Coordinates of C-alpha atoms in Angstrom, one line a residue:
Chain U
X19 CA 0.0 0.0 0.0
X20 CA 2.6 2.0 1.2
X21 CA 5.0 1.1 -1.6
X22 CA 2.2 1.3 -4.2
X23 CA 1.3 5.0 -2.8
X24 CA 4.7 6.0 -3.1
X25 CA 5.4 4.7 -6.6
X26 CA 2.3 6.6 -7.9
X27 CA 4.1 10.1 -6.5
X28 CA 7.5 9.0 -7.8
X29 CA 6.2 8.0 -11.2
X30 CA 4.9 11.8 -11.5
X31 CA 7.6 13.6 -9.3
X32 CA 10.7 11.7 -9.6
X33 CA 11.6 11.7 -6.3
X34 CA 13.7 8.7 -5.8
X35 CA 16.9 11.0 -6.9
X36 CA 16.8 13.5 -4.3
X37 CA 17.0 11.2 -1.2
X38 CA 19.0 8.6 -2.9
X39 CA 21.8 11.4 -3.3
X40 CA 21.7 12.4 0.2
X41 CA 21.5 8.6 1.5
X42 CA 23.8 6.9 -0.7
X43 CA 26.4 9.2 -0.4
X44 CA 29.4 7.2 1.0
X45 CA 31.0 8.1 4.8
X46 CA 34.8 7.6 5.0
X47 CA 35.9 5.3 7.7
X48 CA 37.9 7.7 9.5
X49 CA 34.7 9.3 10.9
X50 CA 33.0 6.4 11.4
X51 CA 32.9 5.3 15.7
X52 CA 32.0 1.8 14.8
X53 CA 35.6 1.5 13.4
X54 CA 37.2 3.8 15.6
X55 CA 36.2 5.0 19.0
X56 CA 37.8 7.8 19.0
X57 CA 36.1 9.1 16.1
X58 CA 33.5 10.3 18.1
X59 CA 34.5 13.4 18.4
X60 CA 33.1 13.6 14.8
X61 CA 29.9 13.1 16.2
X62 CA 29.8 16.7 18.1
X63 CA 28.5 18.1 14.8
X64 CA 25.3 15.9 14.5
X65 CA 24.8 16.0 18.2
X66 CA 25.0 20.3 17.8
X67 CA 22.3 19.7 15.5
X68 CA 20.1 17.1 17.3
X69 CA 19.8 19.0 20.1
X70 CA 19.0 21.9 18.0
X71 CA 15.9 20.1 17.2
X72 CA 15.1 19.5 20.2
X73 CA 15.3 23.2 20.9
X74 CA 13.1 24.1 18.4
X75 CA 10.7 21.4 19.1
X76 CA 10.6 22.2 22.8
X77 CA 10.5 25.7 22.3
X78 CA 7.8 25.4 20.2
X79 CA 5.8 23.5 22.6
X80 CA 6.5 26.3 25.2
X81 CA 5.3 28.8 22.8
X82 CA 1.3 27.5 23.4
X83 CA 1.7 28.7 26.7
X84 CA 4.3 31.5 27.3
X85 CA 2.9 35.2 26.6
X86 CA 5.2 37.8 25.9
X87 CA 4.6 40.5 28.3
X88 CA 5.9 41.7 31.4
X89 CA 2.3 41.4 33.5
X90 CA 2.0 37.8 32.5
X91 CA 5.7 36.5 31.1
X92 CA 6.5 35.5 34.5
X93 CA 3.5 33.9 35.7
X94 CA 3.2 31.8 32.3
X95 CA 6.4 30.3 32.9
X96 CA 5.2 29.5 36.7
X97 CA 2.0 28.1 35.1
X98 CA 3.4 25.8 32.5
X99 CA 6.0 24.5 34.3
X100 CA 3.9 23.8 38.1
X101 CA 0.6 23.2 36.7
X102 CA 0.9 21.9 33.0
X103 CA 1.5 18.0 32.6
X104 CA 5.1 17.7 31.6
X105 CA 5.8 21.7 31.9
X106 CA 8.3 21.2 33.6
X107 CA 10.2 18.7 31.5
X108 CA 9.8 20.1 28.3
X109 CA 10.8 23.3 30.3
X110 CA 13.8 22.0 31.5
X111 CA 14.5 20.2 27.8
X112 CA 14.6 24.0 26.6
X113 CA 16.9 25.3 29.3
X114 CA 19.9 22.8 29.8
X115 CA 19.2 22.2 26.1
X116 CA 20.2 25.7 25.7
X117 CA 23.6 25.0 27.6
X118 CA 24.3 21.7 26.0
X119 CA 23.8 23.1 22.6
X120 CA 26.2 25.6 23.7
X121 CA 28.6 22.6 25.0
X122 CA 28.1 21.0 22.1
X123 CA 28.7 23.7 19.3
X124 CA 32.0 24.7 21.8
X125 CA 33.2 21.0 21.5
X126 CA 32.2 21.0 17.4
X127 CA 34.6 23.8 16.9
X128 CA 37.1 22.9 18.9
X129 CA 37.6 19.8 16.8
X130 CA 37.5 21.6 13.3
X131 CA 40.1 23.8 14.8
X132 CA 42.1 21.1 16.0
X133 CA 41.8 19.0 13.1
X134 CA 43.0 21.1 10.5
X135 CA 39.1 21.1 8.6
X136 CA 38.9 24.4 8.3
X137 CA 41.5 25.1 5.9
X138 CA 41.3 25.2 1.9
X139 CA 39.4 24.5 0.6
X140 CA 36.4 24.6 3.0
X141 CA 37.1 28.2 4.4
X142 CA 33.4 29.2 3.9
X143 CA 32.2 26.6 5.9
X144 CA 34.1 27.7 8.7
X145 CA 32.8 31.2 8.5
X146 CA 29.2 29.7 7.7
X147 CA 30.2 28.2 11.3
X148 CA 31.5 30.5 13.2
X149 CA 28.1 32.8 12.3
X150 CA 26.3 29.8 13.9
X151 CA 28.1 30.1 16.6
X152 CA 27.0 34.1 16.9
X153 CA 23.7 33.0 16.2
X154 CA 23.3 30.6 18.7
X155 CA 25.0 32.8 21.3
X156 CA 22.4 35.5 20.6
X157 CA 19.3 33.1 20.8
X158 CA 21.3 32.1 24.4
X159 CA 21.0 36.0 25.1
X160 CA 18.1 36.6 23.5
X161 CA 15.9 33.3 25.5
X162 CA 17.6 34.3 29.6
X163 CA 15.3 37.2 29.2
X164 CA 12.5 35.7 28.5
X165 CA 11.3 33.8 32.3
X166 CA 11.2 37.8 33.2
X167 CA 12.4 36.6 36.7
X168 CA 14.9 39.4 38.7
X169 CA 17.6 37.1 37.2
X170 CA 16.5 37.5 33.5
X171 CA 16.1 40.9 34.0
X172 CA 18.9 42.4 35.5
X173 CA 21.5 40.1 33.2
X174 CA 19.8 41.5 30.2
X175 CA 19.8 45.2 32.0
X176 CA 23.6 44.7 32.5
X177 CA 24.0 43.1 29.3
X178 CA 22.6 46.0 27.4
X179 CA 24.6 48.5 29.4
X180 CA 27.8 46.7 28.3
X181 CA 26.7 47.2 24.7
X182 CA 26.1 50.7 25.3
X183 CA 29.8 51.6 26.4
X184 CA 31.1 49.9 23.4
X185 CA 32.1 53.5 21.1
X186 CA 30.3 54.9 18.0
X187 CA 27.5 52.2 17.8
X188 CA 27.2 51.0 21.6
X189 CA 24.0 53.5 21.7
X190 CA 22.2 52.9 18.4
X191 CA 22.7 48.8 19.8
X192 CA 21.1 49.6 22.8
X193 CA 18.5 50.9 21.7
X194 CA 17.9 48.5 18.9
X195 CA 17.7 45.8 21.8
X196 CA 16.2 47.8 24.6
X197 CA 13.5 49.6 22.1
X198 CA 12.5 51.9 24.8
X199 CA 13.6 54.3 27.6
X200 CA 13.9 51.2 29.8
X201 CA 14.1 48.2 29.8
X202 CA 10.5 46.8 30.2
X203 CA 7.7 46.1 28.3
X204 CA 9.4 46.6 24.7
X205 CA 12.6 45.0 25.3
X206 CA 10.6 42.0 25.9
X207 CA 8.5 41.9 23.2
X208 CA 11.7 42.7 20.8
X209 CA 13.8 39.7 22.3
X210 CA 10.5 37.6 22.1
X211 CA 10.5 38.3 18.7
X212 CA 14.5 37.8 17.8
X213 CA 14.3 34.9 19.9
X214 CA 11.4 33.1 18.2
X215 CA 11.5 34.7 14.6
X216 CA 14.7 36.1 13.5
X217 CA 17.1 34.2 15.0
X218 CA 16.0 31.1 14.6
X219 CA 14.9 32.1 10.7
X220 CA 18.8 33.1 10.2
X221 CA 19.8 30.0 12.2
X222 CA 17.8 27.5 9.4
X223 CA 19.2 29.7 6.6
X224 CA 22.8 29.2 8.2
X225 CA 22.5 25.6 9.0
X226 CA 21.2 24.9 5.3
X227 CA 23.9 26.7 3.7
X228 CA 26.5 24.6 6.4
X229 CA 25.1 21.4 5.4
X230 CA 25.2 22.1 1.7
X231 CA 29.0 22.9 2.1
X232 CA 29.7 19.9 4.0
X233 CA 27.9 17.7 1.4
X234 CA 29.6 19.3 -1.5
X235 CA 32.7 19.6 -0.1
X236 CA 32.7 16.3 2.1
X237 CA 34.4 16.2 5.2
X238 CA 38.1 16.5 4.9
X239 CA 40.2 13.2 4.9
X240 CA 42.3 11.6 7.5
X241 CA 44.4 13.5 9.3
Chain E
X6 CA 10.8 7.2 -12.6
X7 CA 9.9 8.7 -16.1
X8 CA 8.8 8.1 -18.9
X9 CA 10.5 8.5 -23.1
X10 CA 9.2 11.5 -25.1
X11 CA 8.2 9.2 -28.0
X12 CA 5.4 8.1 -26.9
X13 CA 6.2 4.5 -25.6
X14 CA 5.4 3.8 -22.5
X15 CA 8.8 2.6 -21.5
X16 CA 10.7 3.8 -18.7
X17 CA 13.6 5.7 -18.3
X18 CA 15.8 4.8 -14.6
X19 CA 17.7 7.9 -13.6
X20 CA 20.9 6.3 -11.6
X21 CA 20.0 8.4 -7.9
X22 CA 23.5 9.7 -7.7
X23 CA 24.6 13.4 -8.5
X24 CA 28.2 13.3 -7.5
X25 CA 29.9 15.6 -9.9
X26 CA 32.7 13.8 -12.2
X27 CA 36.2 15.1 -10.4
X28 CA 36.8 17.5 -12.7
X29 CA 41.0 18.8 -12.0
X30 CA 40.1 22.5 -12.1
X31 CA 37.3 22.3 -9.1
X32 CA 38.1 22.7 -5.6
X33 CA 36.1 19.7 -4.3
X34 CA 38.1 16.6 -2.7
X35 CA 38.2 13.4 -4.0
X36 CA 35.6 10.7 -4.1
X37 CA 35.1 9.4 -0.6
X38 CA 35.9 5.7 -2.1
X39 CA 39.1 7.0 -3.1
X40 CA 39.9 7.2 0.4
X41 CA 41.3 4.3 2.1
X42 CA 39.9 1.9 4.6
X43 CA 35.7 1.1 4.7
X44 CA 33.0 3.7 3.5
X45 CA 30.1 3.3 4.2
X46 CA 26.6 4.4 2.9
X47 CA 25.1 7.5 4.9
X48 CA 21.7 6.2 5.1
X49 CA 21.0 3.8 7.0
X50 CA 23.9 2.3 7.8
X51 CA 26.4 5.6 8.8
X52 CA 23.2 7.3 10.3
X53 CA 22.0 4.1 12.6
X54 CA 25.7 4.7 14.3
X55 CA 25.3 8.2 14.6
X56 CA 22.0 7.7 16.3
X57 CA 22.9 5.6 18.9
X58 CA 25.4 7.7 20.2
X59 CA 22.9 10.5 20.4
X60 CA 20.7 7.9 22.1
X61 CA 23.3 7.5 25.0
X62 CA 23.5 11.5 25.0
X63 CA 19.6 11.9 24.8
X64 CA 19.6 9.2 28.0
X65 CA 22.1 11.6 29.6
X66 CA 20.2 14.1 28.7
X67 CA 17.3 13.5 29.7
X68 CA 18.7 12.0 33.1
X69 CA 19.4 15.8 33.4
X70 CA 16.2 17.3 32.8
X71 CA 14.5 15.3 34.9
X72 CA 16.9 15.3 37.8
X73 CA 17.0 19.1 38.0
X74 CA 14.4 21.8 38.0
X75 CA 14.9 24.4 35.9
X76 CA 15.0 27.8 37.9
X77 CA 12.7 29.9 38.0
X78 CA 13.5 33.4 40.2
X79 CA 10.5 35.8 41.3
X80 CA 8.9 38.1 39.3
X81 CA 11.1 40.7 37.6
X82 CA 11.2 43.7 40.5
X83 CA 13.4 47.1 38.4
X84 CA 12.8 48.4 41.8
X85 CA 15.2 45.8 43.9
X86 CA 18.0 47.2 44.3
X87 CA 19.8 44.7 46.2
X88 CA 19.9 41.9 43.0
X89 CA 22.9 40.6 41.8
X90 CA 23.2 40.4 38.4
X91 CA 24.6 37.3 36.6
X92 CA 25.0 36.2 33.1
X93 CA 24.3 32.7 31.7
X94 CA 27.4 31.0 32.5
X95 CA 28.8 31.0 29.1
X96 CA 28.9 34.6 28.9
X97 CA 30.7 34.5 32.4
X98 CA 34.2 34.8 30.8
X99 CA 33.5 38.1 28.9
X100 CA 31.7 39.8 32.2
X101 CA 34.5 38.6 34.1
X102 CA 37.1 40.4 31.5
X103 CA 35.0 43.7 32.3
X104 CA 36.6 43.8 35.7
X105 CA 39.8 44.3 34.9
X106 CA 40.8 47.6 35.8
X107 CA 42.8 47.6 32.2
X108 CA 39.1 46.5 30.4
X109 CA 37.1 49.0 32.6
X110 CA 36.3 52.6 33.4
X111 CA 38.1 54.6 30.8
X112 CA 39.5 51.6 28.9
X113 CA 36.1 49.7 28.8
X114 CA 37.1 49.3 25.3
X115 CA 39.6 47.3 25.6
X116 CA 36.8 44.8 27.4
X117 CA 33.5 45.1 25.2
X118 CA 35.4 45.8 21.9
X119 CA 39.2 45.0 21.5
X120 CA 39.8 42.1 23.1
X121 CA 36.4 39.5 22.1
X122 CA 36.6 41.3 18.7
X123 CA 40.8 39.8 18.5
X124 CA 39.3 36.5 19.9
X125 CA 36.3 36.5 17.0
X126 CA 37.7 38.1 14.9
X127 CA 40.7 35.5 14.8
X128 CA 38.3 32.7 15.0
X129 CA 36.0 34.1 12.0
X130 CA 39.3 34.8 9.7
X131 CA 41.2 31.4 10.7
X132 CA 41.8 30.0 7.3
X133 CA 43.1 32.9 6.5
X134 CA 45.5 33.2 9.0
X135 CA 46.7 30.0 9.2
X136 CA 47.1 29.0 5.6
X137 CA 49.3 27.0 5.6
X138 CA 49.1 22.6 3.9
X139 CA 49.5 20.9 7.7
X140 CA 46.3 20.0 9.3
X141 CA 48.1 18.2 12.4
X142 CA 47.8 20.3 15.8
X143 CA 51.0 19.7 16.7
X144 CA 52.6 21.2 13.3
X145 CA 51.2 24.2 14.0
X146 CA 52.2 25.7 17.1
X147 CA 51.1 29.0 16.9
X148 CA 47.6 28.0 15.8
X149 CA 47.4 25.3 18.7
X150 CA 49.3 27.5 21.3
X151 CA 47.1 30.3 20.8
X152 CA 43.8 28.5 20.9
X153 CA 45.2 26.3 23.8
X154 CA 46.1 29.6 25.6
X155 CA 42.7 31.7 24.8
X156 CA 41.4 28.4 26.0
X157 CA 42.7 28.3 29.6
X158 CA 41.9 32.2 29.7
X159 CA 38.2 31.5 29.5
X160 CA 38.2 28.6 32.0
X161 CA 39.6 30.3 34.4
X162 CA 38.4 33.9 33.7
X163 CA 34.6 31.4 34.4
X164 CA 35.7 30.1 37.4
X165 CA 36.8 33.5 39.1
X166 CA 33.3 34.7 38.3
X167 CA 31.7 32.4 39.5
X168 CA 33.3 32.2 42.7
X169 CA 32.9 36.0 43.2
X170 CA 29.6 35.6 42.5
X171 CA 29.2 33.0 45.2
X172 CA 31.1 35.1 47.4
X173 CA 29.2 37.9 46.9
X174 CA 26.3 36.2 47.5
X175 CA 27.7 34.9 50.8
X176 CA 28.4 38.5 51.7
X177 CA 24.0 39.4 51.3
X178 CA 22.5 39.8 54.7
X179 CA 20.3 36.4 54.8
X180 CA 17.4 37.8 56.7
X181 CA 13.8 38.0 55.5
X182 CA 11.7 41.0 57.7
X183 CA 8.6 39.3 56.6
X184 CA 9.0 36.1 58.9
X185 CA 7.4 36.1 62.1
X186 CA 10.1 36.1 65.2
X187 CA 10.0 32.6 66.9
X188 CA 9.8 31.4 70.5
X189 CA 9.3 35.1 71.3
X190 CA 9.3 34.0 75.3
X191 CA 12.7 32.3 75.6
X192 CA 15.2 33.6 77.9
X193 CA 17.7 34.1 75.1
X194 CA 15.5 37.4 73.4
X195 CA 16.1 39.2 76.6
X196 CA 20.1 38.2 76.3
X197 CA 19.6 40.2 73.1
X198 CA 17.9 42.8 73.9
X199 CA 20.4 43.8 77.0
X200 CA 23.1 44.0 74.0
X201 CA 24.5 45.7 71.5
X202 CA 23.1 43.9 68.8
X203 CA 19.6 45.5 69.7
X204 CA 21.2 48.6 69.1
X205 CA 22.0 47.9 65.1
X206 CA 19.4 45.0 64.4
X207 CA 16.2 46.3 66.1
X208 CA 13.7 45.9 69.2
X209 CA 12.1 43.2 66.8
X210 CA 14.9 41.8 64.8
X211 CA 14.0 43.9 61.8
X212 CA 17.1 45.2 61.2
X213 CA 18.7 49.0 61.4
X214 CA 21.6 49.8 60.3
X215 CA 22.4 46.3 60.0
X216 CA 20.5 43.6 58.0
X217 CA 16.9 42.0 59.9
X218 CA 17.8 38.8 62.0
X219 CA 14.7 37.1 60.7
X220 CA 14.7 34.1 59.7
X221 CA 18.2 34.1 60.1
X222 CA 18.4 30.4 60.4
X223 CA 17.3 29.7 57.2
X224 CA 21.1 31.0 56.1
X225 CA 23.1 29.8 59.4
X226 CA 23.6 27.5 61.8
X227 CA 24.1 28.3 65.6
X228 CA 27.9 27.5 65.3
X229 CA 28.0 30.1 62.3
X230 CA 26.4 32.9 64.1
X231 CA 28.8 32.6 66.8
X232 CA 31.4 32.8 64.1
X233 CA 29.8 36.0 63.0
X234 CA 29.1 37.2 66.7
X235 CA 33.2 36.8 67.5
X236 CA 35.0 38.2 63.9
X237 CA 32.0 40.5 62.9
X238 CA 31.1 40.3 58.9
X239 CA 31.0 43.2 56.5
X240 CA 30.0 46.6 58.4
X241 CA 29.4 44.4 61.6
X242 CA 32.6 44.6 63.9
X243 CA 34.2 41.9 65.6
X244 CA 33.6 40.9 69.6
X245 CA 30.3 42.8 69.3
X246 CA 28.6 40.5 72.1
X247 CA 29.7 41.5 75.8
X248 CA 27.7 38.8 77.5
X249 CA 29.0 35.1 79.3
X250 CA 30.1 32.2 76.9
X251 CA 27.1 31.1 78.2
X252 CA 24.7 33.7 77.0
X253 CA 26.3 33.9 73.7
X254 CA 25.9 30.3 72.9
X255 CA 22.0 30.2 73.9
X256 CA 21.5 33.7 71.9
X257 CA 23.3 31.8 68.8
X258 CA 20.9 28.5 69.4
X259 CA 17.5 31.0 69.2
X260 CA 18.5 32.8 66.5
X261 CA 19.7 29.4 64.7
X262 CA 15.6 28.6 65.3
X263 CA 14.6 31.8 63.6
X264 CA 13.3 30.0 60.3
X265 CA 10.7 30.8 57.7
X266 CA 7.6 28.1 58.1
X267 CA 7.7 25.1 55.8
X268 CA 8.2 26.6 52.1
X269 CA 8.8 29.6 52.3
X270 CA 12.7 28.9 53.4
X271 CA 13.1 26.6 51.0
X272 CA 12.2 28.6 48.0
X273 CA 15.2 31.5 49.4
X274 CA 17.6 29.3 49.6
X275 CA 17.1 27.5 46.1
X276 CA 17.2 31.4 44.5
X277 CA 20.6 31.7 46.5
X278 CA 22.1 28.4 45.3
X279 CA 22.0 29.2 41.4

C-alpha cells in the first residue's frame, strides 16, 4: 500500500533521486565510531544539531503557553511548568538544552580547529560556522530574558549597558535591543521576537547553507 | 521514474547519484571511495551509528532534565535594588574580563570591543590566518598554542566569576523581615535585647543599620552565628557580644531557630544556590 502510494508520487515527481543522493552518499571510515572510538569526536556536529531540534521542538511546545509580556511573562512560565503536565520537562528540555547546545557547538569547533578542517578549501564553511556560533550565542542571550524573573532581567539590564559603552554604535545597539527608555515592556517583546522569529529564521538559513558545504565539499580526509 | 518523449510507454531509470565527475580545475576533494579503509553508505547504515550515540546523550540528557528543575526566580522587581546580576554561564568569561581595571572605566574598550573582537575576529578569519598545507595540531604551534592559551583564559576567567559571585552572594545579609520572630518568650531574646546587637538589628529583629535577624536560620547554623558574633562580617565589627560564653551560645541557638515556616525557606535558599 505504502510502496504502491509511493510509486504513484515518484512515477509523476521523480523523487527517488533527491533522497538517494543524500542517502547513498558514501561516509569515509575515519569518521566512522564503529571502526574507531575515537572518532566520536566527529559526532559533536550531529549531536549540535540534534539538540538543536530539540530546541526548536521544545520551544515550540513552550510557545502555546508562554505570553510575551511583562504582567503575565513571568507567571506563564510558573504556570506551565507547576501546573501543565510535563511543563516542567519540556521546560527543563529548553533550558539545559540551551547549555548543552552551547557545549556541544564549543566542543564541534574545537575539533575543526584542531583537526586542520577548516582550511582550503572549506574556508566558507568555517565562516558559515562560526556565524552559527553568533547566532546561537544571541538566541542564548536573547531566551535568559525571557522567564522575566529578577535574574533575567537584571542580566539583560547589564548586558545592554555593556553594549552601550562599546564606542560609536554601543548606543544605536542599545536601543535596537532595549526599544525603549527602559528596559521593560518593549525590550521583551523585541527579544520575544529575535528569539522566536529572527534568529531562529537566520539560524535555518545558516545551517542549510553549512550542510550544503559539508555535502559538497565532504568532510576532509584523514588527518 | 519517467517516462520517453516518443510516446512509448517505457521507462527511463535515472541512476539516484549526482556526485559531480572530479573535474581537475574544481576545488572539491576526492571521491570518498578514493579514500582508504571502509565507507560506508550514509543512510542507513552511517546514520543508525550516529543515532545511537545521540541515544546515549539523549539518555544523559534527559537524566538531566529530569533530575534538576529548571529555575525559576521571582517576578522581575526594576525596583530591587539589592539583586545581583549574573550572566548565563557562558557569557561569564567576557563579564568577568570587564573587571579588569585595564578593560574598565576609561579603557572599557579594551573589554567590550578589543579584546572579544581579537578573539572573533581570529576565529571568524582562521583559514586565513593559518594558511598553511599541515592539518596536524601539533605542526602548528602557533595556531594550537594560541587556541590552547585563549582556552585556559576563558576557563579560568569562568571560574573566578563564578566564585565571586558565590562570594558575593555569601556577603547578602540572609534575613527576611517578613518572617514572624519565633519562640518570642525564651530567655535568650532578653540576652539580646540587654546587647548591642539590639542597638544595630532592632527591638524586633528587623534590622537597622544592620541587616533583619529574621529568619536568620534559614542562612546559618548556631555555630556560624557565633562565628559572626566573635570576627563581625561586612560593616558588623568583631567581639560585638559583651555577654558570658554562656549567653552567647544560647542567643546563637535561638537565632539558629529563627526559620521561615515550611516553604517559604526553602524557596530563598534554592534562589541563593543558582
Amino acid at each position: 500500500m505504502l510502496k504502491s502510494a509511493y510509486e504513484w508520487i515518484d512515477r509523476r515527481l521523480d523523487i527517488t533521486p533527491m533522497w538517494r543522493d543524500l542517502a547513498d552518499h558514501e561516509v569515509p571510515e575515519h569518521v566512522n565510531p564503529a571502526h574507531h572510538f575515537s572518532a566520536f569526536i566527529y559526532c559533536f556536529g550531529g549531536l549540535t544539531f540534534f539538540i538543536v531540534v530539540i530546541q526548536i521542538l521544545s520551544g515550540m511546545f513552550l510557545t502555546m503557553y508562554y505570553v510575551p509580556d511583562i504582567q503575565n511573562a513571568y507567571k506563564s512560565v510558573d504556570y506551565l511548568q507547576n501546573e501543565i503536565a510535563f511543563g516542567q520537562i519540556v521546560r527543563g528540555m529548553h533550558h539545559w538544552g540551551a547549555s548543552v547546545a552551547i557545549v556541544m557547538l564549543f566542543l564541534h569547533t574545537l575539533r575543526v580547529f584542531f583537526t586542520g578542517s577548516y582550511k582550503h578549501p572549506r574556508e566558507f564553511n568555517w565562516v558559515v560556522g562560526m556565524l552559527l556560533f553568533f547566532t546561537i550565542l544571541g538566541l542564548g542571550f536573547t531566551g535568559y530574558l525571557l522567564p522575566w524573573d529578577n535574574k533575567a532581567y537584571f542580566a539583560t539590564k547589564v548586558g545592554i549597558e555593556i553594549a552601550a559603552s562599546v564606542p560609536f554604535v554601543g548606543d544605536a545597539i542599545a536601543t535596537f535591543l532595549q526599544g525603549g527608555e527602559v528596559v521593560g515592556a518593549q525590550t521583551l517583546a523585541r527579544f520575544f521576537a529575535l528569539h522566536v522569529f529572527f534568529l531562529p529564521g537566520a539560524l535555518l538559513a545558516l545551517l542549510g547553507a553549512h550542510f550544503f558545504l559539508i555535502r559538497r565539499q565532504g568532510i576532509s580526509g584523514p588527518l | 521514474m519517467a517516462h520517453n518523449q516518443d510516446g512509448q510507454d517505457q521507462e527511463v531509470h535515472f541512476v539516484g547519484d549526482s556526485r559531480v565527475k572530479v573535474n581537475e580545475k574544481k576545488l572539491y576533494p576526492k571521491d570518498y571511495s578514493e579514500f582508504p579503509g571502509k565507507t560506508e553508505a550514509f543512510f542507513p547504515n552511517f546514520l543508525l551509528k550516529e543515532w545511537m550515540v545521540a541515544v546515549v546523550v539523549l539518555v544523559g540528557f534527559m537524566g538531566l532534565v529530569m533530575a534538576q528543575e529548571p529555575p525559576l526566580g521571582e517576578q522581575a522587581d526594576p525596583t530591587n535594588t539589592s539583586f545581583l546580576p549574573v550572566p548565563d554561564w557562558y557569557f561569564l568569561f567576557l563579564y568577568q574580563l570587564l573587571k579588569f581595571k585595564w578593560a574598565s572605566g576609561p579603557f572599557v574598550v579594551v573589554g567590550t570591543v578589543l579584546v572579544p573582537g581579537f578573539i572573533f575576529g581570529g576565529l571568524l578569519l582562521a583559514p586565513w590566518l593559518d594558511r598553511g598545507k599541515e592539518r596536524r595540531p601539533m605542526k602548528r604551534p602557533v595556531a594550537t598554542g594560541l587556541t590552547l592559551l585563549t582556552l585556559i583564559a576563558i576557563v579560568v576567567l569562568t571560574w573566578e566569576a563564578e566564585d565571586e559571585h558565590q562570594k558575593q552572594l555569601a556577603s547578602l545579609p540572609k534575613g527576611d523581615e517578613s518572617v514572624e520572630i519565633v519562640d518570642q518568650n525564651d530567655p535568650a531574646y532578653d540576652i539580646y535585647k540587654n546587647n548591642a546587637c539590639v542597638n544595630c538589628h532592632g527591638q524586633q529583629l528587623e534590622g537597622l543599620q544592620g541587616p533583619s535577624l529574621r529568619g536568620i536560620g534559614d542562612s546559618y547554623t548556631s555555630k556560624e552565628i557565633i562565628e559572626i558574633m566573635d570576627e563581625g562580617k561586612g560593616e558588623m565589627p568583631a567581639g560585638m557580644f559583651q555577654g558570658t560564653e554562656e549567653e552567647k551560645k544560647q542567643l546563637a541557638d535561638w537565632l539558629a531557630k529563627q526559620e521561615a515556616p515550611e516553604g517559604k525557606g526553602e524557596k530563598k535558599s534554592q534562589e541563593h544556590e543558582e
